[in-house]
mmCIF file of N, CA and C in Angstrom:
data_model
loop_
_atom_site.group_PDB
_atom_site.id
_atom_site.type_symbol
_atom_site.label_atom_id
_atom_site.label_comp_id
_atom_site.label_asym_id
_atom_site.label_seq_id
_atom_site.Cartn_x
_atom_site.Cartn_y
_atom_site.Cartn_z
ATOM 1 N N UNK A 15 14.230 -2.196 7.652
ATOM 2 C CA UNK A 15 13.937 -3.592 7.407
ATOM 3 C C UNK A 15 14.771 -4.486 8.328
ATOM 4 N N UNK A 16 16.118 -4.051 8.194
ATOM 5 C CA UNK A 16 16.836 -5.066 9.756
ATOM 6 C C UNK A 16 16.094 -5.209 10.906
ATOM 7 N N UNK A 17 15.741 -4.068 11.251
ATOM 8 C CA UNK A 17 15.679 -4.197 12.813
ATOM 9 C C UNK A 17 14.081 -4.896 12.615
ATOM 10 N N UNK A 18 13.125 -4.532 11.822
ATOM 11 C CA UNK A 18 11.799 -5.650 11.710
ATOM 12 C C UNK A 18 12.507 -7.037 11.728
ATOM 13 N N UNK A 19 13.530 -7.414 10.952
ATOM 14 C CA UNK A 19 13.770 -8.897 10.486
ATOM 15 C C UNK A 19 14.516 -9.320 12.707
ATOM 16 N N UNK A 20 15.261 -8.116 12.646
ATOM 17 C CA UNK A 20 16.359 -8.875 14.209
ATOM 18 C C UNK A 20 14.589 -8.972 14.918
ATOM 19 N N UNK A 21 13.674 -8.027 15.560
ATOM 20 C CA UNK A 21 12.977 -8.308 16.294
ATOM 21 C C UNK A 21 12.215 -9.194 15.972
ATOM 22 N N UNK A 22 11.261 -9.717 14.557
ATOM 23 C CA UNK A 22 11.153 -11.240 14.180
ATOM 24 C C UNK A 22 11.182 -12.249 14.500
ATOM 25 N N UNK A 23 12.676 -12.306 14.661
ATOM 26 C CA UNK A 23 13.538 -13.283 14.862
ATOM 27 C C UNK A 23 13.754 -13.509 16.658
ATOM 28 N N UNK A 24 14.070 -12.430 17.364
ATOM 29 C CA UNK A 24 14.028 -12.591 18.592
ATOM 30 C C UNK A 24 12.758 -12.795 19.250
ATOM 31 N N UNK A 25 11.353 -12.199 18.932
ATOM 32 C CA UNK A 25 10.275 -13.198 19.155
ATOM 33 C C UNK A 25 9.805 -14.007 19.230
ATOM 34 N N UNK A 26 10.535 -14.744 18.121
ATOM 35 C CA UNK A 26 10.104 -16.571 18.017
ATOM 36 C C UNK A 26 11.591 -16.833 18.558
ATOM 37 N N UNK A 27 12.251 -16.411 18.817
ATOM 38 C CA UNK A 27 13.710 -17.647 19.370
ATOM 39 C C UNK A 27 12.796 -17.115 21.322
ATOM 40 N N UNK A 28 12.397 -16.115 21.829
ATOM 41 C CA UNK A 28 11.442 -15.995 23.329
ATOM 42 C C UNK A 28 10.461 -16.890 23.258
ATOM 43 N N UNK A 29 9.580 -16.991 22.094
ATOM 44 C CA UNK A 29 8.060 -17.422 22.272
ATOM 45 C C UNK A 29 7.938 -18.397 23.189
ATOM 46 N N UNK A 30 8.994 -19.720 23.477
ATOM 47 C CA UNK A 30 8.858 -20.879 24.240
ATOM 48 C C UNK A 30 9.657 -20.625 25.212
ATOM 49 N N UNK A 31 10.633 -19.817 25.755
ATOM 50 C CA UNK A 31 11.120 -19.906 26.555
ATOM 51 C C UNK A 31 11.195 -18.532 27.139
ATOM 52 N N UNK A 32 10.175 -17.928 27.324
ATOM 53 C CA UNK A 32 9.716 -16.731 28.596
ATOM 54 C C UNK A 32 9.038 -16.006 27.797
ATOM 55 N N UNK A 33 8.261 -15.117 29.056
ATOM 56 C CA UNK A 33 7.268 -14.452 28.667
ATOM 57 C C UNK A 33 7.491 -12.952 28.413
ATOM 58 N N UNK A 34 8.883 -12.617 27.847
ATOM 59 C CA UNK A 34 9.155 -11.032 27.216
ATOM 60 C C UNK A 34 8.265 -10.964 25.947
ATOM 61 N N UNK A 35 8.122 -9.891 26.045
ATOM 62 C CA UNK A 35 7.140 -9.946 24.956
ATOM 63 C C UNK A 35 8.383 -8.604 23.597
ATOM 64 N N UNK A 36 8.090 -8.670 22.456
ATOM 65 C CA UNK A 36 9.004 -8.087 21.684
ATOM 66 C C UNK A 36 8.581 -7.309 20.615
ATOM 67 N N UNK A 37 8.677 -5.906 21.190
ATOM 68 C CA UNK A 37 7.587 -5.224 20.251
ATOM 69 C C UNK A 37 8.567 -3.988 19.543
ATOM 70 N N UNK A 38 8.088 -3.814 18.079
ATOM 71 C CA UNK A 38 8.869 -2.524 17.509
ATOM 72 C C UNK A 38 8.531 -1.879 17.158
ATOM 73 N N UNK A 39 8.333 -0.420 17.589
ATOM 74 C CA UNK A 39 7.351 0.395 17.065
ATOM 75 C C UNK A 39 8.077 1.824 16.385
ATOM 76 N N UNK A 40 7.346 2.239 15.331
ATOM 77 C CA UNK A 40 7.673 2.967 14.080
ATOM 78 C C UNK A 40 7.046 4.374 14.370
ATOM 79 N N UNK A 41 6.561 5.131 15.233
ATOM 80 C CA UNK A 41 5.605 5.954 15.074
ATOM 81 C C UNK A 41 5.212 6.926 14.028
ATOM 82 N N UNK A 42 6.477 6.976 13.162
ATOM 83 C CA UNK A 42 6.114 7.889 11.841
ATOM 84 C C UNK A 42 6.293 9.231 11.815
ATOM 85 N N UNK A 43 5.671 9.954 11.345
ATOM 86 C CA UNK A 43 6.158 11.760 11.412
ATOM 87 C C UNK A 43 5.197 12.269 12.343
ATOM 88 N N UNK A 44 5.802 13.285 13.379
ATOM 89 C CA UNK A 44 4.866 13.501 14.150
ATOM 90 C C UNK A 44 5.247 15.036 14.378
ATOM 91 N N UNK A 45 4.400 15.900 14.936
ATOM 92 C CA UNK A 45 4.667 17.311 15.115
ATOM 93 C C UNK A 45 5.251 17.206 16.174
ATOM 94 N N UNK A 46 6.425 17.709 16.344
ATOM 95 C CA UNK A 46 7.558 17.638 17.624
ATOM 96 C C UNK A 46 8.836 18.887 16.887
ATOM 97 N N UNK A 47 9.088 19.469 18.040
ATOM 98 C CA UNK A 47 9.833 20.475 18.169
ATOM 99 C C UNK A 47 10.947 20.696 16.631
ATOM 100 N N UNK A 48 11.622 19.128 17.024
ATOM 101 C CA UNK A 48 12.750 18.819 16.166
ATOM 102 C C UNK A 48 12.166 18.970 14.645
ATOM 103 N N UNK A 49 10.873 18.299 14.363
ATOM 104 C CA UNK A 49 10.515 18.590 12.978
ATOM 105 C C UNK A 49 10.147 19.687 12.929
ATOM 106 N N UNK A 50 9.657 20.851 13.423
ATOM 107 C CA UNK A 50 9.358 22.187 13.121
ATOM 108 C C UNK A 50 10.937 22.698 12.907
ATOM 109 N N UNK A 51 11.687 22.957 13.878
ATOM 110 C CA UNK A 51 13.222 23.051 13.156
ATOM 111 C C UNK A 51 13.526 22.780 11.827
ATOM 112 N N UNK A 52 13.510 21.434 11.675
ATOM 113 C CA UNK A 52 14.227 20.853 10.289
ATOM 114 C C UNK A 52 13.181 21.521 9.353
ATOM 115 N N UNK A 53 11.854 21.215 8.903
ATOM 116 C CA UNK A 53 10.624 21.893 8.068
ATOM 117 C C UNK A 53 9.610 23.132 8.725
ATOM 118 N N UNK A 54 10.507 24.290 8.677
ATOM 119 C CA UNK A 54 10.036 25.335 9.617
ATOM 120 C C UNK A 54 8.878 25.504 8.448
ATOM 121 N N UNK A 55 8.446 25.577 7.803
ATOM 122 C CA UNK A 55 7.209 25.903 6.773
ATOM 123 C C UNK A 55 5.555 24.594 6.997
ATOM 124 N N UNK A 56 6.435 23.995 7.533
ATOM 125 C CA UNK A 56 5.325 22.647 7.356
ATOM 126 C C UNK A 56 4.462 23.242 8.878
ATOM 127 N N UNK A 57 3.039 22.450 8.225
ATOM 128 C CA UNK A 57 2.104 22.994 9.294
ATOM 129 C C UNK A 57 1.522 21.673 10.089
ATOM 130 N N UNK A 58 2.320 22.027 11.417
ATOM 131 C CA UNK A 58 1.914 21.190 12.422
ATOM 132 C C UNK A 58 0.532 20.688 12.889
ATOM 133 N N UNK A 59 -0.198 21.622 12.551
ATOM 134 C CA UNK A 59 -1.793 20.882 12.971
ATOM 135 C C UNK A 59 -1.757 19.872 11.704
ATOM 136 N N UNK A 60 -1.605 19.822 10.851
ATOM 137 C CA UNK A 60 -1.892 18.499 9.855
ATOM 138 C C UNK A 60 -0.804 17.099 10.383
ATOM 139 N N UNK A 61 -0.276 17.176 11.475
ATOM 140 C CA UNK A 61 0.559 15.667 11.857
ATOM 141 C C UNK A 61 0.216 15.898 12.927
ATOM 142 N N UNK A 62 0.106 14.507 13.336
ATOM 143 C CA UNK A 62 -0.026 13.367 14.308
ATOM 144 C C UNK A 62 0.091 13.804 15.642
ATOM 145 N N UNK A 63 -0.283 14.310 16.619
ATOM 146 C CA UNK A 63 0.409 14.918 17.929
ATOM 147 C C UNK A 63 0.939 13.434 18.789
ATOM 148 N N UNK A 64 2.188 13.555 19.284
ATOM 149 C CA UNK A 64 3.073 12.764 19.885
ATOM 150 C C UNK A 64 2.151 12.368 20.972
ATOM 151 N N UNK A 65 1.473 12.943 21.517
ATOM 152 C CA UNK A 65 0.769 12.565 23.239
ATOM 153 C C UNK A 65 -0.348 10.987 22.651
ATOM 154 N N UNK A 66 -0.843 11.532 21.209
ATOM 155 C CA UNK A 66 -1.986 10.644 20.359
ATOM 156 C C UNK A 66 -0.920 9.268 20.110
ATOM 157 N N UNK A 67 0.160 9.366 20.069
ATOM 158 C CA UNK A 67 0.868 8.250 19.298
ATOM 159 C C UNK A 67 1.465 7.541 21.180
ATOM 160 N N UNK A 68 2.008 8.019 22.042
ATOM 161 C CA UNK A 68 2.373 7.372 23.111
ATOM 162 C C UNK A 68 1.537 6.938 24.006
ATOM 163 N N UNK A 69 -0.129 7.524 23.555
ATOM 164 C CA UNK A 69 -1.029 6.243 24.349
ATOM 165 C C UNK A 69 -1.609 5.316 24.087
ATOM 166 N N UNK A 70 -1.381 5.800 22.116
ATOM 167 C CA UNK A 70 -1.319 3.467 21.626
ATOM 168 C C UNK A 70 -0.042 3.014 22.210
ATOM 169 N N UNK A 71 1.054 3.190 22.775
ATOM 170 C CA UNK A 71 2.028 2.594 22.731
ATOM 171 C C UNK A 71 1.406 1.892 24.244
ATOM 172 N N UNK A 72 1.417 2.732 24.768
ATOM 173 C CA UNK A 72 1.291 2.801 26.662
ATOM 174 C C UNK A 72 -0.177 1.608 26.503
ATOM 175 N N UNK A 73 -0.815 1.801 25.523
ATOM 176 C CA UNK A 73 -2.145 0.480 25.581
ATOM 177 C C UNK A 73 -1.395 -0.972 25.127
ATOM 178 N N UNK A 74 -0.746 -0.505 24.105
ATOM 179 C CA UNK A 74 0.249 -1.919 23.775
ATOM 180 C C UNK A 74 1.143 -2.156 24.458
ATOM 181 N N UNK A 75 2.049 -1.691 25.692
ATOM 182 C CA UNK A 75 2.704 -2.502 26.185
ATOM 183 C C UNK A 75 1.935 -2.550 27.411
ATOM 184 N N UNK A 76 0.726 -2.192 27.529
ATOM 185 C CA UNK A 76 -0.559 -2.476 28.640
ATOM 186 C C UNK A 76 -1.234 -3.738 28.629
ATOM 187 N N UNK A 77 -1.027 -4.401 27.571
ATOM 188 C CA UNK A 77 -2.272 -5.761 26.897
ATOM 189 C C UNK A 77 -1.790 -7.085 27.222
ATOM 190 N N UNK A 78 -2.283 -8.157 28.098
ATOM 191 C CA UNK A 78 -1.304 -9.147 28.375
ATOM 192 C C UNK A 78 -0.986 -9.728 26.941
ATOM 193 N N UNK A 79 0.304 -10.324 27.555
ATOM 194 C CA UNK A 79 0.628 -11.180 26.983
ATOM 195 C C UNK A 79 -0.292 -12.063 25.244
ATOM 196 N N UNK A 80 0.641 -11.844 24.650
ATOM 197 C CA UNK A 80 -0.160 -12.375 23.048
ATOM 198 C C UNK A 80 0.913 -13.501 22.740
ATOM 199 N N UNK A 81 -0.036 -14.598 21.916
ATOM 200 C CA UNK A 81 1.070 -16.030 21.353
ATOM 201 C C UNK A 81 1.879 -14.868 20.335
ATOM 202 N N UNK A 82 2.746 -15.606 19.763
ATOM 203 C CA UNK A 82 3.818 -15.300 18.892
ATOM 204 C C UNK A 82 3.083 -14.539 17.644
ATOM 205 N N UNK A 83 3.111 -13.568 17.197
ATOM 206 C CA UNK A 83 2.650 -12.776 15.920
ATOM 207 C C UNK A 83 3.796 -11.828 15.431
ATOM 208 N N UNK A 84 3.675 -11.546 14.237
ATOM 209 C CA UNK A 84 4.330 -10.595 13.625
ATOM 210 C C UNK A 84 3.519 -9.952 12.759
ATOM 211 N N UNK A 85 3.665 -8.968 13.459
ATOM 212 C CA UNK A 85 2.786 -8.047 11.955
ATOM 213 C C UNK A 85 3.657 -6.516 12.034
ATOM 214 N N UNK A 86 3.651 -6.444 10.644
ATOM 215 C CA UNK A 86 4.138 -5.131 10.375
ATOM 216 C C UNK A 86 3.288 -4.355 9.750
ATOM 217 N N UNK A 87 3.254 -3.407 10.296
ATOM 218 C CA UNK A 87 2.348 -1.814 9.710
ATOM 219 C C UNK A 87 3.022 -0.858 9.085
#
Protein backbone atom coordinates (compact mmCIF):
# COMPACT_ATOMS: atom_id res chain seq x y z
CA UNK A 1 0.00 0.00 0.00
CA UNK A 2 3.00 2.61 0.53
CA UNK A 3 4.60 2.36 -2.44
CA UNK A 4 0.82 2.63 -4.44
CA UNK A 5 0.20 5.77 -2.07
CA UNK A 6 4.43 7.27 -2.75
CA UNK A 7 3.81 6.58 -6.66
CA UNK A 8 0.20 8.41 -6.43
CA UNK A 9 1.54 11.01 -5.11
CA UNK A 10 4.62 11.44 -7.34
CA UNK A 11 2.34 11.38 -10.43
CA UNK A 12 0.33 14.22 -9.66
CA UNK A 13 3.25 16.34 -7.94
CA UNK A 14 4.99 15.36 -12.36
CA UNK A 15 1.58 15.72 -14.04
CA UNK A 16 2.28 19.66 -14.71
CA UNK A 17 5.66 19.82 -14.69
CA UNK A 18 7.18 17.08 -17.21
CA UNK A 19 6.38 14.44 -19.11
CA UNK A 20 7.78 11.23 -16.85
CA UNK A 21 5.29 9.19 -16.80
CA UNK A 22 4.92 6.97 -13.25
CA UNK A 23 3.98 3.60 -13.39
CA UNK A 24 3.87 0.60 -10.66
CA UNK A 25 3.54 -2.58 -11.55
CA UNK A 26 2.60 -5.73 -9.34
CA UNK A 27 2.91 -8.71 -11.62
CA UNK A 28 1.70 -11.28 -9.09
CA UNK A 29 2.73 -15.03 -8.89
CA UNK A 30 4.32 -16.21 -11.76
CA UNK A 31 6.11 -19.59 -12.69
CA UNK A 32 9.82 -18.64 -12.33
CA UNK A 33 12.63 -20.69 -11.15
CA UNK A 34 12.63 -19.05 -7.60
CA UNK A 35 8.93 -20.14 -7.02
CA UNK A 36 9.47 -23.73 -8.07
CA UNK A 37 12.32 -23.73 -5.32
CA UNK A 38 10.31 -22.21 -2.55
CA UNK A 39 6.79 -24.52 -3.67
CA UNK A 40 8.60 -27.48 -5.27
CA UNK A 41 5.01 -29.35 -5.39
CA UNK A 42 3.08 -26.52 -7.05
CA UNK A 43 2.39 -27.01 -10.73
CA UNK A 44 3.78 -24.53 -12.96
CA UNK A 45 1.62 -24.86 -16.02
CA UNK A 46 -1.35 -23.46 -13.87
CA UNK A 47 0.67 -19.76 -13.38
CA UNK A 48 1.17 -17.07 -15.41
CA UNK A 49 4.42 -17.48 -17.64
CA UNK A 50 6.78 -14.38 -16.98
CA UNK A 51 7.47 -13.79 -20.95
CA UNK A 52 3.07 -13.32 -20.91
CA UNK A 53 3.42 -10.75 -18.03
CA UNK A 54 6.70 -8.60 -19.54
CA UNK A 55 4.93 -7.92 -22.82
CA UNK A 56 1.97 -6.08 -21.07
CA UNK A 57 4.62 -4.27 -19.37
CA UNK A 58 6.86 -3.59 -22.62
CA UNK A 59 3.10 -2.40 -24.29
CA UNK A 60 2.65 -0.12 -21.24
CA UNK A 61 5.70 1.58 -21.10
CA UNK A 62 5.22 1.52 -25.15
CA UNK A 63 1.82 3.80 -25.09
CA UNK A 64 2.33 7.58 -25.30
CA UNK A 65 1.97 9.53 -22.87
CA UNK A 66 -1.60 9.46 -20.70
CA UNK A 67 -3.16 12.71 -18.53
CA UNK A 68 -2.78 11.95 -14.86
CA UNK A 69 -4.72 8.54 -13.75
CA UNK A 70 -4.44 6.23 -11.02
CA UNK A 71 -5.73 3.07 -11.07
CA UNK A 72 -4.94 0.19 -9.10
CA UNK A 73 -5.45 -3.48 -10.05
Amino acid sequence: AGLEHLSAIWAAEMQNTSNLQIHLVNPGIMATRMRANVFPGEDANQLPNPADKAAALLKLLLQPALPFQLELV
